[in-house]
GROMACS .gro file of C-alpha atoms in nm:
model
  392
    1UNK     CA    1   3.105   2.043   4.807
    2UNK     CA    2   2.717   1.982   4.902
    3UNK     CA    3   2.619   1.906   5.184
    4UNK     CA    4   2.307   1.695   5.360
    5UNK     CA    5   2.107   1.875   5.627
    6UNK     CA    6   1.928   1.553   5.688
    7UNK     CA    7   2.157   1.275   5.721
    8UNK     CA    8   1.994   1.049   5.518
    9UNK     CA    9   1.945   1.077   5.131
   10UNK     CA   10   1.586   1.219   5.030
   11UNK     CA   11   1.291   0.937   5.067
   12UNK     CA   12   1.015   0.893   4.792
   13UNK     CA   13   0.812   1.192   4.687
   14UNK     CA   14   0.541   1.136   5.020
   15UNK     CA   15   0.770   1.310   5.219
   16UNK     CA   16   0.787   1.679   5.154
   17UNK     CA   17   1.160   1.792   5.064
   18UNK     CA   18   1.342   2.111   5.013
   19UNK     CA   19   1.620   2.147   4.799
   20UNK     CA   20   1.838   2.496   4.848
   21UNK     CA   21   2.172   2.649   4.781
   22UNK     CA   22   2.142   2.537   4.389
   23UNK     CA   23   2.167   2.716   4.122
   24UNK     CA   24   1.846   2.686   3.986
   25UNK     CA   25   1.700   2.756   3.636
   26UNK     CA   26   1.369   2.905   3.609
   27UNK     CA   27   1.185   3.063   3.299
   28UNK     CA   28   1.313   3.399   3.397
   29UNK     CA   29   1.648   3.304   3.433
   30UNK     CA   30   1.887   3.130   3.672
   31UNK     CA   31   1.872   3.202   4.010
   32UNK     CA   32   2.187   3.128   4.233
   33UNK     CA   33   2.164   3.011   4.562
   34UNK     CA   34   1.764   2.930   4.499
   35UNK     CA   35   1.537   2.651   4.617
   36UNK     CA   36   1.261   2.360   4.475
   37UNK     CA   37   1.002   2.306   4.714
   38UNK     CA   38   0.824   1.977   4.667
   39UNK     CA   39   0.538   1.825   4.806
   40UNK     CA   40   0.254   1.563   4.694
   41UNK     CA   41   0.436   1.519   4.372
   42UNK     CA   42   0.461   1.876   4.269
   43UNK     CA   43   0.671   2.182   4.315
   44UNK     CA   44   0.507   2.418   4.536
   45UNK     CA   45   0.567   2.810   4.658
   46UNK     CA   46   0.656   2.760   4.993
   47UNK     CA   47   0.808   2.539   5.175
   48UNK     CA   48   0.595   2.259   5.354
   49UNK     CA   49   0.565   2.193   5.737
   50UNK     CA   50   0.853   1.986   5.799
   51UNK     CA   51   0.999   1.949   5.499
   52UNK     CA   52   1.316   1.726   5.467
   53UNK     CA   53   1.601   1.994   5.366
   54UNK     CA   54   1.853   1.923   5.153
   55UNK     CA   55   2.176   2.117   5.077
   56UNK     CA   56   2.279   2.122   4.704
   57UNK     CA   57   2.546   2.411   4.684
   58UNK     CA   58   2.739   2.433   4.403
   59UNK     CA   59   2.480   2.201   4.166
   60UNK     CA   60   2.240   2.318   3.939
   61UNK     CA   61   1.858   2.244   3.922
   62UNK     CA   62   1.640   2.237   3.593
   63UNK     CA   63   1.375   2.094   3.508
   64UNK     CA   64   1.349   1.691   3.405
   65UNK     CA   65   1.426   1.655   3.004
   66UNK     CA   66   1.197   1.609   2.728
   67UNK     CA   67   1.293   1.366   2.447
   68UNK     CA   68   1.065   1.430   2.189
   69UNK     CA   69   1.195   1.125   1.952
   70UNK     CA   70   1.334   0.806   2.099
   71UNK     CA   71   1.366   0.474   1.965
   72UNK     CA   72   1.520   0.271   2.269
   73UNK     CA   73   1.820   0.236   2.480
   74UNK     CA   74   1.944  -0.002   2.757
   75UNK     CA   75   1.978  -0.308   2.509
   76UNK     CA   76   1.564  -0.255   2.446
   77UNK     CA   77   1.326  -0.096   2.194
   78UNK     CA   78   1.048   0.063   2.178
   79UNK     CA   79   0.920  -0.214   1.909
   80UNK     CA   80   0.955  -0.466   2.158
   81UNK     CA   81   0.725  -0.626   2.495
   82UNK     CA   82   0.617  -0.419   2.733
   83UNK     CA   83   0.853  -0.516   2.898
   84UNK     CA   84   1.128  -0.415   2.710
   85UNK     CA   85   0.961  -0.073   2.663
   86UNK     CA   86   0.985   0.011   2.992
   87UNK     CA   87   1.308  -0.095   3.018
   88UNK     CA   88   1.430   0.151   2.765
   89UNK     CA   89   1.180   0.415   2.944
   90UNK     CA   90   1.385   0.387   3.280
   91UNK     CA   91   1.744   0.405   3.093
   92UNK     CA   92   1.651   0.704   2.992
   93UNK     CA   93   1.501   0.839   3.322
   94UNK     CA   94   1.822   0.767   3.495
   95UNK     CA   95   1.954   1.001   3.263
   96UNK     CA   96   1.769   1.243   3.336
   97UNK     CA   97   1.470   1.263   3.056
   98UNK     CA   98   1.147   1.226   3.264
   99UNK     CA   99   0.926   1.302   2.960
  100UNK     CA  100   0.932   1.087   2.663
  101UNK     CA  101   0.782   1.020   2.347
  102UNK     CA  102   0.844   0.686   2.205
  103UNK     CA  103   0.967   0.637   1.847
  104UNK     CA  104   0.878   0.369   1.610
  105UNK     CA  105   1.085   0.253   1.303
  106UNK     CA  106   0.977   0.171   0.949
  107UNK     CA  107   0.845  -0.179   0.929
  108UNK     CA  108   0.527  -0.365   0.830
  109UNK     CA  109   0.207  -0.164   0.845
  110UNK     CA  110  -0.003  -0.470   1.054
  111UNK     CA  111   0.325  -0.466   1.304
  112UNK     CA  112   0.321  -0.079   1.319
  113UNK     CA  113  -0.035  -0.170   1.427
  114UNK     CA  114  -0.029  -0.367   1.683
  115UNK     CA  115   0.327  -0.182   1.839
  116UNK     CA  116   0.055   0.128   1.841
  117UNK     CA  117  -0.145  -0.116   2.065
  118UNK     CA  118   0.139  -0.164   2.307
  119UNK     CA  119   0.271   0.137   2.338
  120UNK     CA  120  -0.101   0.289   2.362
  121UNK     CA  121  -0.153   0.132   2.670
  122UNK     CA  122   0.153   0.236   2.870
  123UNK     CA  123   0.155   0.561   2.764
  124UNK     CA  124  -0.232   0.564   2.926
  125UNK     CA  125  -0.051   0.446   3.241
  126UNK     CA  126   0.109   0.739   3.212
  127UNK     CA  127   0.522   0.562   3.139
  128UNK     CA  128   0.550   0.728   2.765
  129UNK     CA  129   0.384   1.094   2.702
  130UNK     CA  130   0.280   0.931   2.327
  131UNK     CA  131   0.400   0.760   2.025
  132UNK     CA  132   0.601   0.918   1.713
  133UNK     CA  133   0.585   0.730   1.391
  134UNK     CA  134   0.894   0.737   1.214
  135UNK     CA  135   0.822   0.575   0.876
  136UNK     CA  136   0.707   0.434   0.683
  137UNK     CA  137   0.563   0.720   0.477
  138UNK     CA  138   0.909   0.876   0.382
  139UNK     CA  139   1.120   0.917   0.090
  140UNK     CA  140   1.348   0.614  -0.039
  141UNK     CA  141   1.618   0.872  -0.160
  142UNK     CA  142   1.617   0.984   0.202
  143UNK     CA  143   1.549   0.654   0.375
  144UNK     CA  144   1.869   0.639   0.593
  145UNK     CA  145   1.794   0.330   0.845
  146UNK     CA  146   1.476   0.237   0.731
  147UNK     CA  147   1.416  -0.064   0.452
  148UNK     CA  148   1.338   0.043   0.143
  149UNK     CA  149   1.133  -0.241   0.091
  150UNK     CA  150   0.914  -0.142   0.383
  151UNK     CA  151   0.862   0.220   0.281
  152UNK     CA  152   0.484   0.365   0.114
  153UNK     CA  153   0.375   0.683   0.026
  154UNK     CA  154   0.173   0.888   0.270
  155UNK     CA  155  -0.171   0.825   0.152
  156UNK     CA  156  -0.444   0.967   0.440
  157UNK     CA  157  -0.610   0.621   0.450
  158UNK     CA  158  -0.273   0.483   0.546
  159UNK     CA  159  -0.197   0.735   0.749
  160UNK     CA  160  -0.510   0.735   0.932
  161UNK     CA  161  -0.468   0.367   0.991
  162UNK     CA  162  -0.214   0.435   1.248
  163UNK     CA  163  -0.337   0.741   1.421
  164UNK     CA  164  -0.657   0.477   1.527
  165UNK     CA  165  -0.433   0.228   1.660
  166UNK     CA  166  -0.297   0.475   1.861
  167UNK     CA  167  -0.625   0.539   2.015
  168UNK     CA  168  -0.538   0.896   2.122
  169UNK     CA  169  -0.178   0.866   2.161
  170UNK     CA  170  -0.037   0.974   1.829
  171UNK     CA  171   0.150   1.266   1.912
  172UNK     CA  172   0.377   1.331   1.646
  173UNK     CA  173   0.411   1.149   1.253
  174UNK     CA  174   0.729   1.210   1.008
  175UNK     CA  175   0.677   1.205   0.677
  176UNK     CA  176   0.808   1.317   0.348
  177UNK     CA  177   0.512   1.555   0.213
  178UNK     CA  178   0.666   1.590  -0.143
  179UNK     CA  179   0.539   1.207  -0.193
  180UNK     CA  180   0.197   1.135  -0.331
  181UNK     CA  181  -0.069   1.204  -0.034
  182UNK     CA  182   0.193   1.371   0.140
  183UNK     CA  183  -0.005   1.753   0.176
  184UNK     CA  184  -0.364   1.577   0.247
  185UNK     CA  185  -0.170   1.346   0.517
  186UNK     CA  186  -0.020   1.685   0.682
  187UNK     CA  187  -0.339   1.864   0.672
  188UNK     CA  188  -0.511   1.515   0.857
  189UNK     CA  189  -0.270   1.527   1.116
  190UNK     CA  190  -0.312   1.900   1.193
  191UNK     CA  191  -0.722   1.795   1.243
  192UNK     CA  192  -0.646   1.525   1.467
  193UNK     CA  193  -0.418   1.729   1.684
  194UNK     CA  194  -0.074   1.534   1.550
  195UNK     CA  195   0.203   1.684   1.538
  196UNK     CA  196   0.298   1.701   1.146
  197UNK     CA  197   0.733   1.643   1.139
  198UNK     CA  198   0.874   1.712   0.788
  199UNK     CA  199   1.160   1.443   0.782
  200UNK     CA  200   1.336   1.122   0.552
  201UNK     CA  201   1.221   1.381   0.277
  202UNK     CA  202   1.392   1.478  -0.074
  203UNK     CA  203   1.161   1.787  -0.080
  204UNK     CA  204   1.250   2.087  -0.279
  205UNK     CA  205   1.230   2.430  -0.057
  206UNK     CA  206   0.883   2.535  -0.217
  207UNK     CA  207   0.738   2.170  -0.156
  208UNK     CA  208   0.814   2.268   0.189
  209UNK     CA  209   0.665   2.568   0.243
  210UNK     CA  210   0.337   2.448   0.132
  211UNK     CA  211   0.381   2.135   0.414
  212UNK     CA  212   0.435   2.424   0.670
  213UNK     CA  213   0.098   2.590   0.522
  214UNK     CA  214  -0.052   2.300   0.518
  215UNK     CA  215   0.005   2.266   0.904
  216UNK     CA  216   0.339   2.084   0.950
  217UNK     CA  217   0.531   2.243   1.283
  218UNK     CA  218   0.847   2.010   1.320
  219UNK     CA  219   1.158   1.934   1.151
  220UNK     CA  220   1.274   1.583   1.193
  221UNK     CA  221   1.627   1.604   1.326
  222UNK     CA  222   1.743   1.909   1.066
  223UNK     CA  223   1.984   1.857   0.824
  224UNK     CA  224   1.954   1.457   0.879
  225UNK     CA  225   1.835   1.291   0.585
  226UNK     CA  226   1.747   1.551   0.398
  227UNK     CA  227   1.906   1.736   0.095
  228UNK     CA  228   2.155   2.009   0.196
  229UNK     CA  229   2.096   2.405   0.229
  230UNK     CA  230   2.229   2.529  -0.134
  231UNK     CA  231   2.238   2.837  -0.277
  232UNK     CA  232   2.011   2.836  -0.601
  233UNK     CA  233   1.788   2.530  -0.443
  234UNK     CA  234   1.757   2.609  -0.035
  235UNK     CA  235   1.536   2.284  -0.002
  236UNK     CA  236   1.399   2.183   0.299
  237UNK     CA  237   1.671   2.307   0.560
  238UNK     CA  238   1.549   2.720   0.442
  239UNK     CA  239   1.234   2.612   0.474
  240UNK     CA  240   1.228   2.502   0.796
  241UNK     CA  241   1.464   2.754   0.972
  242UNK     CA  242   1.311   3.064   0.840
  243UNK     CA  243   0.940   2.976   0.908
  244UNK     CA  244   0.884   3.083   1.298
  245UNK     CA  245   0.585   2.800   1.352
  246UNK     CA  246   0.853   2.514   1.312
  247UNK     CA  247   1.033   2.345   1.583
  248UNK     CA  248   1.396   2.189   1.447
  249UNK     CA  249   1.481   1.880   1.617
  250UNK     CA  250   1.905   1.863   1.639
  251UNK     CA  251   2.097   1.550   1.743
  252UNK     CA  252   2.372   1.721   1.987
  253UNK     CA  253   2.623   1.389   1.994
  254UNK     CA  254   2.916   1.557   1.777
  255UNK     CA  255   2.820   1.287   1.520
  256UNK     CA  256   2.498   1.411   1.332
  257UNK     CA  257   2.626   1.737   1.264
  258UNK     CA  258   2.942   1.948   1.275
  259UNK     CA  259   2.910   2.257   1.570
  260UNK     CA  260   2.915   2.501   1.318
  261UNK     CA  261   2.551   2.345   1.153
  262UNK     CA  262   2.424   2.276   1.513
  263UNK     CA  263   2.564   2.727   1.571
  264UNK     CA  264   2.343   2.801   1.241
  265UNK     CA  265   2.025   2.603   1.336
  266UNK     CA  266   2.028   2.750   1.666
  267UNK     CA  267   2.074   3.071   1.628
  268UNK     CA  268   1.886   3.119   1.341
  269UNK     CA  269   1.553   2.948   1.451
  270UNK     CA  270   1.635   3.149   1.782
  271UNK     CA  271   1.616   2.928   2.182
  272UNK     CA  272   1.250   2.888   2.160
  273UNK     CA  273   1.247   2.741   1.810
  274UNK     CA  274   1.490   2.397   1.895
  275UNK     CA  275   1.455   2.102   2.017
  276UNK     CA  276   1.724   1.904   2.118
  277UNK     CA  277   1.654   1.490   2.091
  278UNK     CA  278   1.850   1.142   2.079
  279UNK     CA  279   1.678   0.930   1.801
  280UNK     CA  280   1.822   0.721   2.047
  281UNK     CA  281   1.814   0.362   1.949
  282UNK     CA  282   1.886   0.012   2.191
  283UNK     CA  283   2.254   0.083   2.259
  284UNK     CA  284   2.176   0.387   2.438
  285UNK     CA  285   2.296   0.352   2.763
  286UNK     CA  286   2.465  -0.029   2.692
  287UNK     CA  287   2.734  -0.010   2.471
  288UNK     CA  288   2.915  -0.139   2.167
  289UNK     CA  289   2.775  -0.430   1.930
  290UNK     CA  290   2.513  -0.599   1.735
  291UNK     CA  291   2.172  -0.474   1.728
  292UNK     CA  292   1.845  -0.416   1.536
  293UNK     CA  293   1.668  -0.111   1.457
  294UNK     CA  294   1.341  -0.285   1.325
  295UNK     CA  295   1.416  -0.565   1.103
  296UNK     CA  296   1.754  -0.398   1.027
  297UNK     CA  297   2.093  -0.508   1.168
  298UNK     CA  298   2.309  -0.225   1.322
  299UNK     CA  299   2.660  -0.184   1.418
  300UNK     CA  300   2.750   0.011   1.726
  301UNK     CA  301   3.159   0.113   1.728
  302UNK     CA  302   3.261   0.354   1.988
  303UNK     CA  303   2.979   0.503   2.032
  304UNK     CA  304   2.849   0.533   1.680
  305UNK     CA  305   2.580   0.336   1.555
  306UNK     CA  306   2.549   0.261   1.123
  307UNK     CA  307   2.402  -0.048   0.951
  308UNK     CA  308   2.573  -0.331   0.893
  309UNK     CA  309   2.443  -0.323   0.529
  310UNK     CA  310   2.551   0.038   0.406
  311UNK     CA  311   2.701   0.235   0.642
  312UNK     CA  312   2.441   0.451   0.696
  313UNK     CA  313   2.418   0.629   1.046
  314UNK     CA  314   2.151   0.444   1.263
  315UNK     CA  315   1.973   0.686   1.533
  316UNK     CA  316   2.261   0.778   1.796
  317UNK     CA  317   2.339   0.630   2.117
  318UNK     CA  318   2.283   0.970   2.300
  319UNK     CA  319   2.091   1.062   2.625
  320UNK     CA  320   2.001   1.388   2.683
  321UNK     CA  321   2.241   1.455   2.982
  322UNK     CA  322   2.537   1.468   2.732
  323UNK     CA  323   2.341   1.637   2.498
  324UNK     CA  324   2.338   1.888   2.760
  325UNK     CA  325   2.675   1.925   2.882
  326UNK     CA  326   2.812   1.923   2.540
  327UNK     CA  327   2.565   2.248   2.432
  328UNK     CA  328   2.684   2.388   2.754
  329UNK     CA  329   3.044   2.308   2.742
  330UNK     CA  330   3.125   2.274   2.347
  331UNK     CA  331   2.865   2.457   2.166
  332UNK     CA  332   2.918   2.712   2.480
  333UNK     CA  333   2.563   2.776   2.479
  334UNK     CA  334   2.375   2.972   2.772
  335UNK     CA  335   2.261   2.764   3.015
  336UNK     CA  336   1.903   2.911   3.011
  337UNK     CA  337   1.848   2.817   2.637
  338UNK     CA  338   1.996   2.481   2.662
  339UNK     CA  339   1.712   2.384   2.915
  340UNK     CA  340   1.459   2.572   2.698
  341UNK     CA  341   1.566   2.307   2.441
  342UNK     CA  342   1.536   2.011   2.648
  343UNK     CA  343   1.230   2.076   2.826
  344UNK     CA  344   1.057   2.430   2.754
  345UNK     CA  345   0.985   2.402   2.372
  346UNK     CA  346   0.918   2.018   2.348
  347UNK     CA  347   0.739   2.004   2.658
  348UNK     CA  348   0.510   2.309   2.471
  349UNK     CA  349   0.505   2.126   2.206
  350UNK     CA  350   0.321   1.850   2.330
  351UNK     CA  351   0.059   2.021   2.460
  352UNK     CA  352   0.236   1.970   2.836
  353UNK     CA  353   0.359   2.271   2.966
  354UNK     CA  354   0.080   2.351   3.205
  355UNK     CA  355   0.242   2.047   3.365
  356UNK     CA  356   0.620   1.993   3.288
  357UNK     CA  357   0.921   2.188   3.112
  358UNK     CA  358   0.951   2.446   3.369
  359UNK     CA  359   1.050   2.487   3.781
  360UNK     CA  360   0.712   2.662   3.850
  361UNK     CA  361   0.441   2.632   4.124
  362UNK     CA  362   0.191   2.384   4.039
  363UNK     CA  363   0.381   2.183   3.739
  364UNK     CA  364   0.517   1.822   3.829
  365UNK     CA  365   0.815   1.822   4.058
  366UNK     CA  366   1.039   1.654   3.743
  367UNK     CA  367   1.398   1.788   3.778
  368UNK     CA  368   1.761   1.743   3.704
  369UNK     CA  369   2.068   1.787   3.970
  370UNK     CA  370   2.341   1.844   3.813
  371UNK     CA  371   2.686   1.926   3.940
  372UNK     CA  372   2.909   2.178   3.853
  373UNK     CA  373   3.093   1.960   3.567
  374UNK     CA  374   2.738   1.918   3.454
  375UNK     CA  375   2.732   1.594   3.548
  376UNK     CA  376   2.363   1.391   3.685
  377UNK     CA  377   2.408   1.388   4.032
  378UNK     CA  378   2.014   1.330   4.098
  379UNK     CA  379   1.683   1.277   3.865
  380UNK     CA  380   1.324   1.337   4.020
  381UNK     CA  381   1.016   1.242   3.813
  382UNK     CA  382   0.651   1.340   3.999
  383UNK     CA  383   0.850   1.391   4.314
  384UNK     CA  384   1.006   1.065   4.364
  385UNK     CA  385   1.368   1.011   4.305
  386UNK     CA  386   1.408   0.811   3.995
  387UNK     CA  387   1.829   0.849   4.076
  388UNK     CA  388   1.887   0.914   4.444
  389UNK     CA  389   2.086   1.256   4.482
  390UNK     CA  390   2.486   1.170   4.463
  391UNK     CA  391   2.625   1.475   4.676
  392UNK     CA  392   2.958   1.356   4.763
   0.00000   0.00000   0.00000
């Protein structure tokens, strides 16, 4: 069982704190019985003068999760107020994702807009690390829960429309590059540093090759709404595994896909090649019912969230702390390449990992404690405890 040094819980990130006795997952590997040193914020190489110490035996330590595509959760979305953007932000922080792009959802281009305005503005205050546009340049054949009637075709002028509103926070668009505009709206991303995510798409496997060439680096949650891998026509899933400058997003919630098509994607892409993510939409974190994922009405049953109109699945109700215990405990995957999945490669990806995705010297103190079930027992974002550590 852990134990406190210091009888009191750790205080706010001004006072300089030592965690030891964890197991602790660094770049080169996991290191039992290590320690996180933290001070001003950030984790540092030796311990500070009069450092608070704190025992963690028997936990783990890695670093704070990066959710690279994220629509909402704790009854709010990231379409919403302020307000109820941040509320979503800190559901997820609780669970342990301290990094986080926010999603939108296919709706009307002079909402998508103004959203970009919003969510602009808090991720300058530093709350969201950017915006991902889901929609609505994607393929109706491949729509899944996003109107039909909202959808376009990726035409740059369109395209570009959004990346101003953004006003330097577009980090990543989805789009369905077989469509008309589709291979000039990849290659204008790539020049204005946006991430280019091939996703929604009916593409055939050559159509996606020439997205990757034309700069495209992300697969929008793999074998989601997108045609399957066949033998005489690969399509997109080929594609997008074999090519080693793609990322593939997966949706670990044992809904999205079956273990064995979570094993292939993994393996084959290789631990530095996946990123794991929630789509996570308002129910995250709140539970069955009613909601809306933009103007569409979703229901959520045990867990599961579909339309109301259709069936089709509706982004997941996931957070990333069960997306990590079940790769560790279901999938049985190494330890060390689950946390390369959550924070490593989409922390790279961004552009961030001088600064987050790794226990190292210098980056952010953002970390996970997790117990030995694999269980959040503490969250720290830029050294302040976002969830107090539960050592009992």
């Amino acid at each position: 069982m852990a134990t406190e040094r210091d009888s009191r819980a750790p205080g706010g990130g001004s006072t300089p704190q030592v965690l030891t006795s964890a197991n602790v997952v660094l770049p080169t590997g996991t290191m039992p019985g290590g320690q996180v040193a933290v001070d001003g914020g950030r984790i540092t190489a030796t311990a500070p003068a009069g450092a608070r110490v704190v025992d963690v035996s028997g936990h783990w330590l890695v670093p704070g999760f990066v959710d690279l595509h994220n629509h909402g959760g704790g009854g709010a979305s990231f379409s919403g107020t302020a307000e109820q953007i941040l509320t979503a932000v800190r559901t997820h922080r609780a669970h342990g994702t301290t990094t986080l792009v926010a999603s939108t959802v296919t709706d009307e281009m002079d909402l998508l807009v103004r959203q970009a305005g919003v969510l602009s503005e808090l991720a300058e205050q530093g709350e969201i690390a950017g915006i991902h546009f889901e929609g609505p340049f994607i393929s109706p054949c491949r729509k899944g829960a996003h109107s039909a009637a909202l959808l376009r075709d990726p035409e740059p002028a369109e395209v570009r429309k959004l990346i101003d509103a953004a006003r330097g926070q577009a980090r990543m668009l989805t789009l369905a590059a077989e469509l008309p505009g589709g291979i000039d709206s990849v290659r204008l991303l790539a020049e204005h540093g946006v991430i280019a995510a091939i996703g929604h798409t009916d593409a055939t496997y050559e159509q996606t090759v020439d997205a990757i060439e034309a700069g495209a680096t992300v697969a929008t949650h793999l074998f989601n709404a997108m045609p399957g891998l066949g033998h005489r026509a690969p399509g997109p899933v080929a594609a997008l595994l074999e090519d080693e400058r793609v990322t593939v997003e997966l949706i670990n919630d044992g809904t999205h896909l079956h273990p064995a098509a979570l094993e292939l994607a993994f393996h084959h892409a290789g631990p530095d090649r996946v990123a794991f993510i929630t789509d996570a939409m308002d129910a995250a974190g709140s539970g069955d019912g009613r909601y809306l994922l933009g103007p569409l009405e979703v229901e959520v049953s045990e867990g599961v969230a579909r339309l109301v109109e259709g069936g089709s699945i509706a982004g997941s109700t996931l957070t990333l702390d069960r997306a990590f215990k079940r790769a560790v405990t279901v999938d049985r995957l190494p330890v060390e390449d689950v946390v390369k999945a959550l924070s490593a490669n989409p922390a790279r990806l961004l552009g961030l990992s001088d600064r987050i995705g790794s226990l190292e010297p210098g980056k952010d103190a953002d970390l996970v404690l997790l117990d030995a079930d694999f269980e959040v027992r503490g969250v720290m974002r830029r050294g302040e405890w976002v969830v107090e550590p539960r050592l009992g």
